[in-house]
PDB file of C-alpha atoms and ligand atoms in Angstrom:
ATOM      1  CA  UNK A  16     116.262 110.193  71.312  1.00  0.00           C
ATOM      2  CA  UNK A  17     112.620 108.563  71.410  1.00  0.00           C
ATOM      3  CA  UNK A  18     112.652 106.375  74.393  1.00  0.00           C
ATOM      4  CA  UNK A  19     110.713 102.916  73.268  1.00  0.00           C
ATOM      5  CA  UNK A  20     109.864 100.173  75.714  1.00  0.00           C
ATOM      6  CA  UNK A  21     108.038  97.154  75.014  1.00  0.00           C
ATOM      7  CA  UNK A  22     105.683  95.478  76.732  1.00  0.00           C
ATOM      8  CA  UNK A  23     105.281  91.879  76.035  1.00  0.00           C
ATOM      9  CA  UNK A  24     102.848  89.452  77.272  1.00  0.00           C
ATOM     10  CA  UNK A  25     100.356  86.506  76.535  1.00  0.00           C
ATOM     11  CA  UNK A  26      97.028  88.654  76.893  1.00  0.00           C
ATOM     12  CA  UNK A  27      95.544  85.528  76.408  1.00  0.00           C
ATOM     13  CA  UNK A  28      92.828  87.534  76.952  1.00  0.00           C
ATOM     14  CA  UNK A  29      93.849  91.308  77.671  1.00  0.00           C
ATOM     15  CA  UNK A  30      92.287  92.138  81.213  1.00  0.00           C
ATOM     16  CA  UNK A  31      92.006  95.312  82.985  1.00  0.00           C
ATOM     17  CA  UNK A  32      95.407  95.211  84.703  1.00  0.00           C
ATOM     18  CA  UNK A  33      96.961  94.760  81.265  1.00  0.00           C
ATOM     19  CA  UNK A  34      95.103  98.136  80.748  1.00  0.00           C
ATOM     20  CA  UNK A  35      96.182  99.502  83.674  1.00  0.00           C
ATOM     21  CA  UNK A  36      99.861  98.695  83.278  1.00  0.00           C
ATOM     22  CA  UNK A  37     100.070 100.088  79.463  1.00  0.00           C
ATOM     23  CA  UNK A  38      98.377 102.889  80.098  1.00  0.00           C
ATOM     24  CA  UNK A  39     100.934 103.792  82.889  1.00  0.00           C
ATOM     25  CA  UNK A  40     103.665 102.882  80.468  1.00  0.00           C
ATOM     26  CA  UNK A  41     102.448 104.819  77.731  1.00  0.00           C
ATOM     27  CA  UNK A  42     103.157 107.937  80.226  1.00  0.00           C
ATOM     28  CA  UNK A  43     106.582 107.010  81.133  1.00  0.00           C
ATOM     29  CA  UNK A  44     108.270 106.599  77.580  1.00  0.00           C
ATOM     30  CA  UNK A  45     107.753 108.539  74.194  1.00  0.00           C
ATOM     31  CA  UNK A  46     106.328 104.844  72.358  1.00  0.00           C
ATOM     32  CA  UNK A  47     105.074 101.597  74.375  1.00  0.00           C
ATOM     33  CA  UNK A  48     104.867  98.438  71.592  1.00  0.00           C
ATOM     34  CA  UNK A  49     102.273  96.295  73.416  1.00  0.00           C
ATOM     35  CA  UNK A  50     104.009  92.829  71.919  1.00  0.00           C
ATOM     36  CA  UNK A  51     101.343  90.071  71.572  1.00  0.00           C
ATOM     37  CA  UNK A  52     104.056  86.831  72.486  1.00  0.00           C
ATOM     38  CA  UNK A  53     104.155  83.213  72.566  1.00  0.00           C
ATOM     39  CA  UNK A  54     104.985  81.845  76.333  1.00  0.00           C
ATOM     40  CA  UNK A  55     105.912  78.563  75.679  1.00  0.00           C
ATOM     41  CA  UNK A  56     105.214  77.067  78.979  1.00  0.00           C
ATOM     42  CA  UNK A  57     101.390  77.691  78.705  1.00  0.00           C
ATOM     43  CA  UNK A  58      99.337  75.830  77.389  1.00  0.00           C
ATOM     44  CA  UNK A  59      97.648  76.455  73.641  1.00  0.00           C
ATOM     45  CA  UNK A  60      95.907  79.980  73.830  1.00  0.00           C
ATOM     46  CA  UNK A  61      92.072  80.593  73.548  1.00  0.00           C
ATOM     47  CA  UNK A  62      92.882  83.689  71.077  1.00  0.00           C
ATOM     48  CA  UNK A  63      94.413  83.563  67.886  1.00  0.00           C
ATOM     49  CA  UNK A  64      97.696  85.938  68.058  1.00  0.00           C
ATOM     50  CA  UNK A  65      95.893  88.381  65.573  1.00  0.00           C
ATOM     51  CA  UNK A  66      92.533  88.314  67.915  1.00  0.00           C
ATOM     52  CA  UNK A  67      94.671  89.275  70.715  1.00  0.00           C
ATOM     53  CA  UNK A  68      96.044  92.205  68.815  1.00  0.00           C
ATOM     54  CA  UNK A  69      92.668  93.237  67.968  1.00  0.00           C
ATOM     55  CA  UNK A  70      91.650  93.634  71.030  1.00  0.00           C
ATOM     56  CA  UNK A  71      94.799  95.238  72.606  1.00  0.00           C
ATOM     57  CA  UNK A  72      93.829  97.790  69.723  1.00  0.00           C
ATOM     58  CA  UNK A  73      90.379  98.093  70.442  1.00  0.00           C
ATOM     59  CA  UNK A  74      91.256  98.665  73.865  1.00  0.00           C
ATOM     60  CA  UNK A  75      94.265 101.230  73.755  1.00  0.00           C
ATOM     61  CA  UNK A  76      92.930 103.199  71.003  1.00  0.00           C
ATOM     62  CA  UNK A  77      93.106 106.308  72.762  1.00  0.00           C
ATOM     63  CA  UNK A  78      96.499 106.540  73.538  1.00  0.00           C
ATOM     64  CA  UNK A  79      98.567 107.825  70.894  1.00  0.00           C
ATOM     65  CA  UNK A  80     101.821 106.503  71.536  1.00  0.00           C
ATOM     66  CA  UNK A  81     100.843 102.738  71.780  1.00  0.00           C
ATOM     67  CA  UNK A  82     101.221 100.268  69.032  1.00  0.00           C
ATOM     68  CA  UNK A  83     100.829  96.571  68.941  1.00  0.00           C
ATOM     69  CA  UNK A  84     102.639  93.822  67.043  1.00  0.00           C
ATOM     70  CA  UNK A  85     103.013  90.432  67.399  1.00  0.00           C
ATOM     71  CA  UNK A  86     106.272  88.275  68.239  1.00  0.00           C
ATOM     72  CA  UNK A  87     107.023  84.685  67.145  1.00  0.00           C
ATOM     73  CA  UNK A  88     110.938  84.567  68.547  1.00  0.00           C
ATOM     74  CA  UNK A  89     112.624  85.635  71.100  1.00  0.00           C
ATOM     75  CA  UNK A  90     112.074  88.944  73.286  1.00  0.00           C
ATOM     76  CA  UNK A  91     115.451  89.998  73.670  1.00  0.00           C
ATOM     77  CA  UNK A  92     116.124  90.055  69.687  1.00  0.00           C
ATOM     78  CA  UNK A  93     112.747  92.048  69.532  1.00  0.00           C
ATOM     79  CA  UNK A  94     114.101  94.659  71.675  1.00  0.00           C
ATOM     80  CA  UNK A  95     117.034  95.131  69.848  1.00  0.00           C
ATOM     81  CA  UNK A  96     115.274  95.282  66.523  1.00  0.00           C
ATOM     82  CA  UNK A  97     113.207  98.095  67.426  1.00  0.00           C
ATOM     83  CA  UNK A  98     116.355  99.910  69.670  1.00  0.00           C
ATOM     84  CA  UNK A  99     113.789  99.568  72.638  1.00  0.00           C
ATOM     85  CA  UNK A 100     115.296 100.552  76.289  1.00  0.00           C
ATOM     86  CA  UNK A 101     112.836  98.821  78.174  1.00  0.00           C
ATOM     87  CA  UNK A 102     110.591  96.147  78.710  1.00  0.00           C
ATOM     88  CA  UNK A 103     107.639  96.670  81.324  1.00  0.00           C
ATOM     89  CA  UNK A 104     105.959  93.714  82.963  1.00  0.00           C
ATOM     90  CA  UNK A 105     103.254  94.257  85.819  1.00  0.00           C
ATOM     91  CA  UNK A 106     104.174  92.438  88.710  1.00  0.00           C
ATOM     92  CA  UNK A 107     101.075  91.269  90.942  1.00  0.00           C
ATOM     93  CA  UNK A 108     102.374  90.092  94.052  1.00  0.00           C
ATOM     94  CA  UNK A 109     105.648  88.151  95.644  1.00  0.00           C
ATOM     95  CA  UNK A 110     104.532  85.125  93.723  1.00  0.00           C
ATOM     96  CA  UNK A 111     104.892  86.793  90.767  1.00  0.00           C
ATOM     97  CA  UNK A 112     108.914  87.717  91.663  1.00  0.00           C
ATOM     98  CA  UNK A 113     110.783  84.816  90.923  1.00  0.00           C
ATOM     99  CA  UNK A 114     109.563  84.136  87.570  1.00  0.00           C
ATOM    100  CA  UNK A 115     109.907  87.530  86.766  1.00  0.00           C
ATOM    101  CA  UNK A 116     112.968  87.967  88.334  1.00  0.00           C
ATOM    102  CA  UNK A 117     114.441  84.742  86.292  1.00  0.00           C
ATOM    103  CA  UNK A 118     113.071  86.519  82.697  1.00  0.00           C
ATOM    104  CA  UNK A 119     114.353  89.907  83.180  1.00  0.00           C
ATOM    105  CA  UNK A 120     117.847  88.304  83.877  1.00  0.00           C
ATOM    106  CA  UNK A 121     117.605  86.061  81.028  1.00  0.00           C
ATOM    107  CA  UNK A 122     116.212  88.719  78.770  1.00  0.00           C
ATOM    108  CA  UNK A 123     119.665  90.767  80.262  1.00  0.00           C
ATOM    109  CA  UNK A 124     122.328  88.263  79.280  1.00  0.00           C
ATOM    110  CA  UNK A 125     120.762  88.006  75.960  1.00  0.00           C
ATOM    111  CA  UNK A 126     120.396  91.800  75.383  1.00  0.00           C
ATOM    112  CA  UNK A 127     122.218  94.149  78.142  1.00  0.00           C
ATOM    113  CA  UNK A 128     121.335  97.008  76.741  1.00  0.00           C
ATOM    114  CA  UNK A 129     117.458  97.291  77.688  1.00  0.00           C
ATOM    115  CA  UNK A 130     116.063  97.051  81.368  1.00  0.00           C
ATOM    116  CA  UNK A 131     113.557  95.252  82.975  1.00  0.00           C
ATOM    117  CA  UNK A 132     111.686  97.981  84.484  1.00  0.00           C
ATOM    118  CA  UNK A 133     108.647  96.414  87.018  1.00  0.00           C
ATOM    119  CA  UNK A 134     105.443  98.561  87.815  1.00  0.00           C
ATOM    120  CA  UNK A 135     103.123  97.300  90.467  1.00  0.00           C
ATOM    121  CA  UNK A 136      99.870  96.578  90.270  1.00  0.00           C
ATOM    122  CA  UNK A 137      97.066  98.794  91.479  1.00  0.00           C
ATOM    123  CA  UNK A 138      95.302  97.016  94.777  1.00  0.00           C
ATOM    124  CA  UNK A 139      92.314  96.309  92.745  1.00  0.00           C
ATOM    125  CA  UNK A 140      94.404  94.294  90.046  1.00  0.00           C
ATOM    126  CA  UNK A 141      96.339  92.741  92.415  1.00  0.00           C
ATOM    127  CA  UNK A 142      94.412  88.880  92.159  1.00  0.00           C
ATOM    128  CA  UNK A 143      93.043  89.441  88.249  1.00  0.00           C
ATOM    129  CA  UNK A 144      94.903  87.588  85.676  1.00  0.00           C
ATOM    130  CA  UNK A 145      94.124  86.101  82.385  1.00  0.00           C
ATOM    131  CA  UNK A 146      93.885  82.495  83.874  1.00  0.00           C
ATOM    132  CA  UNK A 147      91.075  83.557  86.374  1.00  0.00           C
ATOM    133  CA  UNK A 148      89.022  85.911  83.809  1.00  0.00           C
ATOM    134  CA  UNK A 149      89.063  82.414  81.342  1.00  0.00           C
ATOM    135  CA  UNK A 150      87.588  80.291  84.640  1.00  0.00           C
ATOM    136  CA  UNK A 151      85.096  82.867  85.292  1.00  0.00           C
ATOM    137  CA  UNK A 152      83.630  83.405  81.719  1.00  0.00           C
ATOM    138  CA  UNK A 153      83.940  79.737  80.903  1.00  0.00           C
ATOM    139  CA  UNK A 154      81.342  78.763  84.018  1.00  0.00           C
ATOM    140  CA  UNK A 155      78.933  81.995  82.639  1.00  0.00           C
ATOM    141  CA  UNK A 156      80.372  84.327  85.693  1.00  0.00           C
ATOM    142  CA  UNK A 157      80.064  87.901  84.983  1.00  0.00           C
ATOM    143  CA  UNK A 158      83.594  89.299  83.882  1.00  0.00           C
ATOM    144  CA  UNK A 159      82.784  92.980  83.407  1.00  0.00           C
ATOM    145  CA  UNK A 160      84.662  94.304  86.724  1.00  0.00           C
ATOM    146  CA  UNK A 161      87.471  92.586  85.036  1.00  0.00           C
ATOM    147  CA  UNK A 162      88.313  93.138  80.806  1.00  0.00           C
ATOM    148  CA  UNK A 163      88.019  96.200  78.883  1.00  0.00           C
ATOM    149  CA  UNK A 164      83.968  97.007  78.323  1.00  0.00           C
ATOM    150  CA  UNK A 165      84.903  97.479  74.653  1.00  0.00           C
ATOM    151  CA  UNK A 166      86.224  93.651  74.398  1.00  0.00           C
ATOM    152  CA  UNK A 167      83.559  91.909  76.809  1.00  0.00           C
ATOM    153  CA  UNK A 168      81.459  90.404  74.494  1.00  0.00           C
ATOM    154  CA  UNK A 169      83.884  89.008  72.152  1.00  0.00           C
ATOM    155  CA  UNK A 170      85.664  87.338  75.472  1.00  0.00           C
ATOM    156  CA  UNK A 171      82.297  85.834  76.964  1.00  0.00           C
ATOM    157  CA  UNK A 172      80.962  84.799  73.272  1.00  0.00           C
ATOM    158  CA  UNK A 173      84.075  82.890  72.753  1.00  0.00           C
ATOM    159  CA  UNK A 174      84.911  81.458  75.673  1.00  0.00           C
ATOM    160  CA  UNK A 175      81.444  80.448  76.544  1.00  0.00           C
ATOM    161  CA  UNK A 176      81.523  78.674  72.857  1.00  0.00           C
ATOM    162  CA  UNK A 177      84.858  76.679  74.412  1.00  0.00           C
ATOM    163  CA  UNK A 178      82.719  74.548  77.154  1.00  0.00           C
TER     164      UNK A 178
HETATM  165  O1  LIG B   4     101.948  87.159  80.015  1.00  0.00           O
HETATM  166  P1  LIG B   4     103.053  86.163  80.209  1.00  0.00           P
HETATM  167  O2  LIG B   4     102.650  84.790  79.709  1.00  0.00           O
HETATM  168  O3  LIG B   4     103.573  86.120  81.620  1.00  0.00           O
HETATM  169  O4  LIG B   4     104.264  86.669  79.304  1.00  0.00           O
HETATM  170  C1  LIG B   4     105.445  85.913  79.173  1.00  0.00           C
HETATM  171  C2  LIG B   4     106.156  86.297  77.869  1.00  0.00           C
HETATM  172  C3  LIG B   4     105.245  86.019  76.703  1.00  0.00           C
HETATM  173  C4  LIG B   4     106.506  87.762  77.932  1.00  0.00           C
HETATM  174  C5  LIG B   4     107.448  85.450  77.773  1.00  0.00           C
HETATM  175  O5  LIG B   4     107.104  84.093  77.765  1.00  0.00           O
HETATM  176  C6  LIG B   4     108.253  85.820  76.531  1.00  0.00           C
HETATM  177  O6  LIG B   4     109.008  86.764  76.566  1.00  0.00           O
HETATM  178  N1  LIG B   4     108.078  85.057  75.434  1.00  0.00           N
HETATM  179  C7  LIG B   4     108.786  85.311  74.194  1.00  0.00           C
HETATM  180  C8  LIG B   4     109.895  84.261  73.966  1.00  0.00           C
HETATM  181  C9  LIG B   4     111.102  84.567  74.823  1.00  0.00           C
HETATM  182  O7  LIG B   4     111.856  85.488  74.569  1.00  0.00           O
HETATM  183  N2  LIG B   4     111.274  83.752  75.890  1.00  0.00           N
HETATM  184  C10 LIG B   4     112.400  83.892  76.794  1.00  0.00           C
HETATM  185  C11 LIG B   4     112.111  84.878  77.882  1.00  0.00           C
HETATM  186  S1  LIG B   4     113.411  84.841  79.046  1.00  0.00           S
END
């Protein structure tokens, strides 16, 4: 049996600790789908779906067993779709728990047949998130410590076009 997890997010835009936790996935199960999603409670992203796919691409091209799609719908019938057994999320820090913890139970009643399976952060990653990369590159801060090298320039170009 080929053991598929999913790992969903808003990579609104991908940063290195989206790397870092795909990457780490990508040795745990036989196929990771990196699933480009729609988080309802945020606000109207800066990258088109498609853009965001791009770049996921760009950035996991090397690993052989990662593929990305995109999700308009819910999770839980995703996982099912595919037959998936998992679905990783990073978790940062305790302020990421509760919101976590109130998805992967939700995502449980709807489908009880996958897991939520967590995998922490490395220390460096530990304050980086898509939110503070946008703040940064918006002002003209320098971002490199924290996207992809191959995807820097697209992320500066158009958030810097945003202001
Ligand atoms: O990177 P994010 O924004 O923390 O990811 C959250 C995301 C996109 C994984 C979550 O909002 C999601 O699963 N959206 C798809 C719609 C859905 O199934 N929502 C119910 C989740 S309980």
């Amino acid at each position: 049996m080929r053991r598929i997890a999913v790992c969903p997010g808003s990579f609104d835009p991908p940063t290195l600790g989206h790397l870092d936790i795909i990457t780490r996935a990508s040795k745990l199960f036989d196929k990771v789908i990196v699933l480009v999603s729609r988080n309802a409670g945020k606000a109207t992203p800066s990258f088109t779906a498609t853009e965001r796919m791009l770049m996921i691409q760009a950035v996991t091209a090397d690993l052989d067993n990662v593929v990305i799609d995109i999700l308009d719908g819910l999770l839980a019938d995703y996982v099912r779709t595919v037959g998936a057994i998992a679905i990783v999320k990073g978790l940062r820090a305790v302020s990421d728990f509760e919101y976590e913890f109130q998805m992967a139970l939700a995502n449980k009643k709807l489908y009880a047949d996958a897991e939520t399976v967590f995998l922490t952060t490395t220390a460096e990653n530990m304050y980086l998130s898509s939110s503070v990369v946008k703040q940064i590159a918006y002002f003209g801060g320098d971002i490199s410590h924290f996207v992809p090298s191959a995807i820097h320039d697209d992320i500066t170009q158009r958030l810097i076009k945003e202001r």
